mmCIF file of C-alpha atoms in Angstrom:
data_model
loop_
_atom_site.group_PDB
_atom_site.id
_atom_site.type_symbol
_atom_site.label_atom_id
_atom_site.label_comp_id
_atom_site.label_asym_id
_atom_site.label_seq_id
_atom_site.Cartn_x
_atom_site.Cartn_y
_atom_site.Cartn_z
ATOM 1 C CA MET A 1 10.766 -13.854 4.735
ATOM 2 C CA GLN A 2 8.146 -10.514 5.798
ATOM 3 C CA PHE A 3 7.191 -8.922 8.715
ATOM 4 C CA ALA A 4 3.373 -9.155 9.267
ATOM 5 C CA PRO A 5 1.479 -5.900 8.714
ATOM 6 C CA GLY A 6 1.779 -3.579 11.292
ATOM 7 C CA VAL A 7 5.043 -5.751 12.977
ATOM 8 C CA VAL A 8 8.331 -3.692 12.942
ATOM 9 C CA LEU A 9 11.505 -4.089 14.542
ATOM 10 C CA VAL A 10 12.949 -1.178 16.447
ATOM 11 C CA THR A 11 16.617 -0.551 17.109
ATOM 12 C CA VAL A 12 17.011 1.075 20.907
ATOM 13 C CA PRO A 13 20.005 3.071 21.491
ATOM 14 C CA GLY A 14 22.566 0.832 23.178
ATOM 15 C CA GLY A 15 21.851 -2.320 20.777
ATOM 16 C CA GLU A 16 18.746 -3.342 22.131
ATOM 17 C CA LEU A 17 16.251 -4.633 19.665
ATOM 18 C CA ALA A 18 11.906 -4.112 20.581
ATOM 19 C CA LEU A 19 9.178 -5.409 18.466
ATOM 20 C CA ARG A 20 6.396 -3.177 17.593
ATOM 21 C CA THR A 21 3.175 -5.109 17.312
ATOM 22 C CA PRO A 22 0.156 -4.116 15.406
ATOM 23 C CA ASP A 23 -1.644 -2.897 18.396
ATOM 24 C CA GLY A 24 1.155 -0.362 19.038
ATOM 25 C CA SER A 25 2.687 -2.473 22.128
ATOM 26 C CA PHE A 26 6.316 -2.800 22.393
ATOM 27 C CA LEU A 27 8.025 -6.117 23.148
ATOM 28 C CA ARG A 28 11.572 -6.456 24.617
ATOM 29 C CA VAL A 29 13.467 -9.001 22.027
ATOM 30 C CA ASP A 30 15.894 -10.937 23.764
ATOM 31 C CA THR A 31 18.528 -11.901 21.330
ATOM 32 C CA SER A 32 20.181 -15.055 23.247
ATOM 33 C CA GLY A 33 23.540 -12.991 22.486
ATOM 34 C CA ALA A 34 22.852 -13.076 18.594
ATOM 35 C CA ASP A 35 24.242 -9.887 17.251
ATOM 36 C CA ALA A 36 21.088 -7.546 16.631
ATOM 37 C CA GLY A 37 22.050 -6.162 13.404
ATOM 38 C CA ALA A 38 22.125 -9.652 12.034
ATOM 39 C CA LEU A 39 19.081 -10.555 13.431
ATOM 40 C CA THR A 40 16.985 -7.831 12.078
ATOM 41 C CA ALA A 41 18.815 -8.458 8.336
ATOM 42 C CA ARG A 42 17.829 -12.372 8.869
ATOM 43 C CA LEU A 43 14.485 -11.336 9.717
ATOM 44 C CA ALA A 44 14.158 -8.870 7.092
ATOM 45 C CA ASP A 45 15.544 -10.111 4.088
ATOM 46 C CA GLY A 46 16.590 -13.744 4.843
ATOM 47 C CA THR A 47 20.159 -12.781 5.139
ATOM 48 C CA GLY A 48 22.015 -14.829 7.127
ATOM 49 C CA ALA A 49 20.052 -18.096 6.831
ATOM 50 C CA GLY A 50 21.754 -21.417 7.792
ATOM 51 C CA ASP A 51 23.032 -19.988 11.299
ATOM 52 C CA PRO A 52 21.309 -22.125 13.864
ATOM 53 C CA GLU A 53 21.060 -19.253 16.352
ATOM 54 C CA LEU A 54 19.420 -16.953 13.750
ATOM 55 C CA ASP A 55 17.273 -19.696 12.073
ATOM 56 C CA ARG A 56 16.243 -20.418 15.938
ATOM 57 C CA LEU A 57 15.218 -16.898 16.832
ATOM 58 C CA ALA A 58 13.855 -16.444 12.973
ATOM 59 C CA ALA A 59 11.324 -19.371 14.119
ATOM 60 C CA ALA A 60 10.170 -17.900 17.009
ATOM 61 C CA PHE A 61 9.092 -14.909 15.643
ATOM 62 C CA HIS A 62 7.249 -16.948 12.976
ATOM 63 C CA ASP A 63 5.472 -19.526 15.148
ATOM 64 C CA ALA A 64 4.249 -16.085 17.139
ATOM 65 C CA GLY A 65 2.504 -15.215 14.162
ATOM 66 C CA TYR A 66 5.037 -11.938 13.580
ATOM 67 C CA THR A 67 6.598 -13.135 10.347
ATOM 68 C CA GLY A 68 5.488 -15.115 7.006
ATOM 69 C CA ARG A 69 2.995 -13.084 5.444
ATOM 70 C CA ARG A 70 1.246 -15.038 2.811
ATOM 71 C CA GLU A 71 0.869 -14.060 -0.421
ATOM 72 C CA GLY A 72 -2.394 -12.056 -0.740
ATOM 73 C CA GLY A 73 -2.287 -10.765 2.459
ATOM 74 C CA THR A 74 -3.701 -12.275 6.027
ATOM 75 C CA SER A 75 -7.012 -13.012 7.287
ATOM 76 C CA ARG A 76 -6.137 -9.310 8.944
ATOM 77 C CA ASP A 77 -6.097 -8.229 5.834
ATOM 78 C CA ARG A 78 -9.200 -9.161 4.869
ATOM 79 C CA PRO A 79 -11.237 -9.632 8.172
ATOM 80 C CA LEU A 80 -14.669 -10.077 6.480
ATOM 81 C CA ALA A 81 -13.591 -13.225 4.425
ATOM 82 C CA GLY A 82 -16.120 -15.883 4.048
ATOM 83 C CA ARG A 83 -18.658 -13.329 5.048
ATOM 84 C CA THR A 84 -21.678 -12.312 3.105
ATOM 85 C CA VAL A 85 -23.061 -8.694 3.934
ATOM 86 C CA VAL A 86 -26.433 -7.795 1.990
ATOM 87 C CA VAL A 87 -26.478 -3.867 1.766
ATOM 88 C CA LEU A 88 -29.718 -2.151 1.381
ATOM 89 C CA GLY A 89 -31.118 1.331 0.949
ATOM 90 C CA ASP A 90 -29.692 4.907 0.342
ATOM 91 C CA PRO A 91 -26.899 4.195 -2.722
ATOM 92 C CA VAL A 92 -24.925 7.257 -1.531
ATOM 93 C CA VAL A 93 -23.567 5.248 1.763
ATOM 94 C CA ALA A 94 -24.492 1.524 0.340
ATOM 95 C CA GLY A 95 -21.964 2.189 -2.466
ATOM 96 C CA LEU A 96 -19.313 3.104 -0.312
ATOM 97 C CA LEU A 97 -20.254 0.347 2.257
ATOM 98 C CA THR A 98 -20.529 -1.988 -0.729
ATOM 99 C CA ARG A 99 -17.253 -1.477 -1.874
ATOM 100 C CA TRP A 100 -15.212 -1.437 1.738
ATOM 101 C CA VAL A 101 -16.746 -4.729 2.519
ATOM 102 C CA ARG A 102 -15.674 -6.348 -0.588
ATOM 103 C CA ASP A 103 -12.354 -4.816 0.010
ATOM 104 C CA ALA A 104 -12.289 -6.744 3.426
ATOM 105 C CA GLY A 105 -13.116 -9.897 1.980
ATOM 106 C CA ALA A 106 -17.195 -10.320 2.083
ATOM 107 C CA ALA A 107 -19.305 -11.246 -1.094
ATOM 108 C CA VAL A 108 -22.128 -8.384 -1.611
ATOM 109 C CA PRO A 109 -24.809 -9.842 -3.478
ATOM 110 C CA GLN A 110 -26.408 -7.514 -6.310
ATOM 111 C CA THR A 111 -30.109 -6.537 -4.899
ATOM 112 C CA ALA A 112 -33.017 -4.670 -6.551
ATOM 113 C CA GLY A 113 -33.660 -1.394 -5.050
ATOM 114 C CA ASP A 114 -37.699 -2.153 -4.859
ATOM 115 C CA ALA A 115 -39.395 -3.780 -1.870
ATOM 116 C CA GLN A 116 -39.812 -7.182 -3.239
ATOM 117 C CA GLY A 117 -36.200 -6.849 -4.032
ATOM 118 C CA THR A 118 -35.122 -6.178 -0.507
ATOM 119 C CA GLU A 119 -37.875 -9.184 0.949
ATOM 120 C CA ASP A 120 -35.721 -11.512 -1.589
ATOM 121 C CA ALA A 121 -32.326 -10.530 -0.521
ATOM 122 C CA ILE A 122 -33.381 -10.798 3.213
ATOM 123 C CA THR A 123 -34.972 -14.309 2.495
ATOM 124 C CA ALA A 124 -31.786 -15.407 0.489
ATOM 125 C CA ALA A 125 -29.646 -14.529 3.531
ATOM 126 C CA LEU A 126 -31.528 -16.365 6.017
ATOM 127 C CA GLU A 127 -31.756 -19.585 3.738
ATOM 128 C CA ALA A 128 -27.836 -19.565 3.279
ATOM 129 C CA ASP A 129 -25.612 -19.356 6.040
ATOM 130 C CA PRO A 130 -27.203 -16.966 8.803
ATOM 131 C CA ALA A 131 -24.662 -16.681 11.343
ATOM 132 C CA ARG A 132 -21.968 -15.859 8.549
ATOM 133 C CA THR A 133 -24.402 -13.029 7.182
ATOM 134 C CA ALA A 134 -24.985 -9.727 7.948
ATOM 135 C CA VAL A 135 -27.818 -7.132 6.385
ATOM 136 C CA VAL A 136 -27.121 -3.527 6.477
ATOM 137 C CA TRP A 137 -29.768 -1.130 5.827
ATOM 138 C CA CYS A 138 -28.958 2.495 5.169
ATOM 139 C CA LEU A 139 -31.958 5.140 5.017
ATOM 140 C CA ASP A 140 -31.839 8.837 4.107
ATOM 141 C CA GLY A 141 -34.589 9.790 6.182
ATOM 142 C CA PRO A 142 -36.373 8.687 9.417
ATOM 143 C CA VAL A 143 -37.385 5.223 9.412
ATOM 144 C CA PRO A 144 -41.007 4.563 8.317
ATOM 145 C CA PRO A 145 -43.342 2.928 11.034
ATOM 146 C CA GLY A 146 -42.985 -1.106 10.593
ATOM 147 C CA LEU A 147 -40.349 -1.100 7.847
ATOM 148 C CA TRP A 148 -37.799 -2.677 10.042
ATOM 149 C CA ASP A 149 -40.132 -4.871 12.144
ATOM 150 C CA ALA A 150 -39.905 -7.959 10.063
ATOM 151 C CA ALA A 151 -36.150 -7.844 9.867
ATOM 152 C CA ASP A 152 -35.928 -6.837 13.982
ATOM 153 C CA ARG A 153 -38.049 -10.489 14.481
ATOM 154 C CA LEU A 154 -36.370 -12.614 11.893
ATOM 155 C CA LEU A 155 -32.785 -11.640 11.767
ATOM 156 C CA PRO A 156 -31.229 -11.999 15.447
ATOM 157 C CA ALA A 157 -33.367 -14.828 16.089
ATOM 158 C CA ARG A 158 -31.498 -16.896 13.166
ATOM 159 C CA GLY A 159 -28.388 -15.462 13.873
ATOM 160 C CA ALA A 160 -27.589 -13.398 11.240
ATOM 161 C CA ALA A 161 -26.320 -9.876 12.138
ATOM 162 C CA TRP A 162 -28.942 -6.658 11.806
ATOM 163 C CA LEU A 163 -27.181 -3.572 11.033
ATOM 164 C CA ARG A 164 -29.196 0.143 10.240
ATOM 165 C CA THR A 165 -28.485 3.416 9.921
ATOM 166 C CA HIS A 166 -30.863 6.778 9.324
ATOM 167 C CA ARG A 167 -31.188 10.259 8.960
ATOM 168 C CA GLU A 168 -33.127 12.630 11.067
ATOM 169 C CA GLY A 169 -32.532 16.129 9.564
ATOM 170 C CA ARG A 170 -29.001 17.099 10.327
ATOM 171 C CA HIS A 171 -28.822 13.905 12.453
ATOM 172 C CA ILE A 172 -27.323 10.825 11.217
ATOM 173 C CA TRP A 173 -28.192 7.964 13.442
ATOM 174 C CA ILE A 174 -26.039 4.395 13.770
ATOM 175 C CA GLU A 175 -27.818 1.729 15.379
ATOM 176 C CA PRO A 176 -26.017 -1.140 17.393
ATOM 177 C CA PRO A 177 -25.673 -4.463 15.313
ATOM 178 C CA ALA A 178 -27.747 -7.121 16.959
ATOM 179 C CA ALA A 179 -26.579 -10.544 15.634
ATOM 180 C CA GLY A 180 -28.876 -12.710 18.355
ATOM 181 C CA PRO A 181 -31.189 -12.963 20.368
ATOM 182 C CA GLY A 182 -31.424 -10.336 23.490
ATOM 183 C CA ASP A 183 -29.266 -7.801 21.570
ATOM 184 C CA VAL A 184 -30.732 -4.346 20.414
ATOM 185 C CA THR A 185 -33.066 -3.910 17.875
ATOM 186 C CA SER A 186 -34.214 -0.817 15.924
ATOM 187 C CA ALA A 187 -37.540 -1.241 17.931
ATOM 188 C CA HIS A 188 -35.772 -1.007 21.152
ATOM 189 C CA VAL A 189 -33.948 2.104 20.250
ATOM 190 C CA ARG A 190 -37.144 3.764 19.468
ATOM 191 C CA LEU A 191 -38.702 3.022 22.788
ATOM 192 C CA ARG A 192 -35.793 3.789 24.532
ATOM 193 C CA ARG A 193 -35.490 7.172 22.630
ATOM 194 C CA LEU A 194 -39.206 8.317 23.498
ATOM 195 C CA ALA A 195 -38.534 7.435 27.085
ATOM 196 C CA ALA A 196 -35.491 9.475 26.818
ATOM 197 C CA THR A 197 -37.325 12.378 25.667
ATOM 198 C CA PRO A 198 -39.734 14.444 27.233
ATOM 199 C CA ALA A 199 -40.673 15.661 23.440
ATOM 200 C CA HIS A 200 -41.909 11.774 22.566
ATOM 201 C CA ARG A 201 -45.444 12.924 21.404
ATOM 202 C CA GLN A 202 -43.363 15.330 18.834
ATOM 203 C CA LEU A 203 -40.998 12.604 18.186
ATOM 204 C CA ALA A 204 -43.297 9.706 17.501
ATOM 205 C CA ALA A 205 -45.474 12.456 15.216
ATOM 206 C CA TYR A 206 -42.286 13.076 13.329
ATOM 207 C CA TRP A 207 -41.345 9.468 12.926
ATOM 208 C CA ALA A 208 -44.810 8.537 11.738
ATOM 209 C CA GLY A 209 -44.517 11.151 9.004
ATOM 210 C CA HIS A 210 -46.548 14.039 10.250
ATOM 211 C CA ARG A 211 -44.233 16.785 9.282
ATOM 212 C CA THR A 212 -43.668 19.125 6.599
ATOM 213 C CA PRO A 213 -41.081 18.126 3.452
ATOM 214 C CA ASP A 214 -37.569 18.117 5.324
ATOM 215 C CA ASP A 215 -35.162 19.944 2.768
ATOM 216 C CA THR A 216 -32.120 19.499 5.053
ATOM 217 C CA PRO A 217 -28.684 19.200 3.271
ATOM 218 C CA ARG A 218 -28.436 15.260 2.830
ATOM 219 C CA HIS A 219 -25.062 13.268 3.258
ATOM 220 C CA THR A 220 -21.872 14.774 1.751
ATOM 221 C CA GLU A 221 -18.957 12.634 0.470
ATOM 222 C CA THR A 222 -17.260 13.118 3.738
ATOM 223 C CA SER A 223 -20.216 12.162 5.812
ATOM 224 C CA ALA A 224 -21.030 9.150 4.114
ATOM 225 C CA ALA A 225 -17.600 8.217 3.985
ATOM 226 C CA LEU A 226 -17.675 8.440 8.025
ATOM 227 C CA THR A 227 -20.921 6.412 8.383
ATOM 228 C CA ALA A 228 -19.996 3.519 5.951
ATOM 229 C CA ALA A 229 -16.390 3.585 7.641
ATOM 230 C CA LEU A 230 -18.143 3.287 11.081
ATOM 231 C CA LEU A 231 -20.471 0.342 10.048
ATOM 232 C CA THR A 232 -17.430 -1.400 8.066
ATOM 233 C CA GLY A 233 -15.964 -1.397 11.684
ATOM 234 C CA ASP A 234 -19.096 -2.721 13.387
ATOM 235 C CA LEU A 235 -19.466 -5.400 10.337
ATOM 236 C CA ILE A 236 -15.393 -6.481 11.476
ATOM 237 C CA ALA A 237 -16.312 -6.361 15.262
ATOM 238 C CA TRP A 238 -19.150 -8.718 14.467
ATOM 239 C CA ALA A 239 -16.805 -11.075 12.349
ATOM 240 C CA ALA A 240 -14.251 -11.204 14.849
ATOM 241 C CA ALA A 241 -13.645 -14.814 16.778
ATOM 242 C CA GLY A 242 -16.454 -14.327 19.462
ATOM 243 C CA GLY A 243 -18.690 -11.697 17.842
ATOM 244 C CA ALA A 244 -18.527 -7.967 18.534
ATOM 245 C CA PRO A 245 -18.215 -7.205 22.533
ATOM 246 C CA LEU A 246 -20.908 -5.908 24.437
ATOM 247 C CA ALA A 247 -19.667 -2.550 24.359
ATOM 248 C CA VAL A 248 -20.161 -2.401 20.608
ATOM 249 C CA ARG A 249 -23.595 -3.966 20.839
ATOM 250 C CA ARG A 250 -25.202 -1.404 23.544
ATOM 251 C CA ARG A 251 -23.807 1.475 21.492
ATOM 252 C CA LEU A 252 -25.894 3.852 19.918
ATOM 253 C CA ARG A 253 -24.319 6.627 17.543
ATOM 254 C CA ARG A 254 -25.312 9.964 16.513
ATOM 255 C CA ILE A 255 -23.241 12.000 13.669
ATOM 256 C CA ASP A 256 -24.118 15.582 13.583
ATOM 257 C CA LEU A 257 -23.780 16.615 9.935
ATOM 258 C CA ARG A 258 -22.608 20.246 10.482
ATOM 259 C CA ASP A 259 -19.547 19.531 11.910
ATOM 260 C CA LEU A 260 -19.370 15.395 11.560
ATOM 261 C CA THR A 261 -18.853 15.405 15.411
ATOM 262 C CA VAL A 262 -19.903 11.471 16.557
ATOM 263 C CA THR A 263 -21.720 10.745 19.998
ATOM 264 C CA GLU A 264 -22.179 7.837 21.594
ATOM 265 C CA HIS A 265 -25.266 6.925 23.947
ATOM 266 C CA PRO A 266 -25.420 3.039 25.797
ATOM 267 C CA VAL A 267 -28.590 1.617 25.100
ATOM 268 C CA LEU A 268 -30.434 -1.360 26.274
ATOM 269 C CA PRO A 269 -32.715 -3.677 24.910
ATOM 270 C CA VAL A 270 -36.171 -3.601 26.277
ATOM 271 C CA PRO A 271 -37.714 -6.476 27.854
ATOM 272 C CA GLU A 272 -41.113 -7.884 26.699
ATOM 273 C CA VAL A 273 -43.970 -6.683 28.789
ATOM 274 C CA ALA A 274 -45.390 -9.880 31.019
ATOM 275 C CA PRO A 275 -49.073 -10.421 30.321
ATOM 276 C CA LEU A 276 -51.834 -8.899 32.471
ATOM 277 C CA PRO A 277 -53.111 -11.447 34.919
ATOM 278 C CA GLU A 278 -56.852 -13.141 34.398
ATOM 279 C CA SER A 279 -59.287 -10.740 36.070
ATOM 280 C CA ARG A 280 -60.922 -12.990 38.881
ATOM 281 C CA THR A 281 -64.365 -12.551 39.851
ATOM 282 C CA ALA A 282 -65.899 -13.434 43.441
#
């Protein structure tokens, strides 16, 4: 018998046993009079099997999920098992992200790097099992106008997860995952950012491409790893039972490439504008 990943028994001075759970909590173990050392040996390597009291306690640990790890790991080791993640864009970040989500159990289909390949990948994701599919688009530069409009419109509406990141100079932006109607899309982020700055005309012009060439140093291996790690965390949150919590789906993050500082900014979806009433003439 083995302990589940992250579970350990702690012998407290005085002979008391405590169990440290994977989330870092400590639970007091009621040995019901059994010897603490014998119970520890029974749980760790099976010593003492056949003792009714030790067997009963070992069964209680197993039923609670603290022992009995299966060969090949548990679902906690592969939290993206059964999911498909389509990774597009910047190969520096996309390569790391692909490796890590595969390690977490996800299937990552091979995609062509051109526009047709990108469209085909998104179409295939929608035709398969949208609720178990995520699309992650990584850009090494500002988002060209209209590039993400179709994905904004189609993916959350079908229940597929939609994640994206892009670079603006020395800032990396990681937008919140959208997995259903009412979640924050790329268009919402753009509108909220324009509304939050007095330089909205300048920012809009920058996004539209009215700028000089950007010679800012791009991702380093470290910054790419940080970006891929944050995206992987968002994917794991999406794949968890119940889906990503509201705090994750309303969180816009910025990485400063100069010192790798990560800041978080709350962001809300933008409601549809009500149509103007028909004009009436006397």
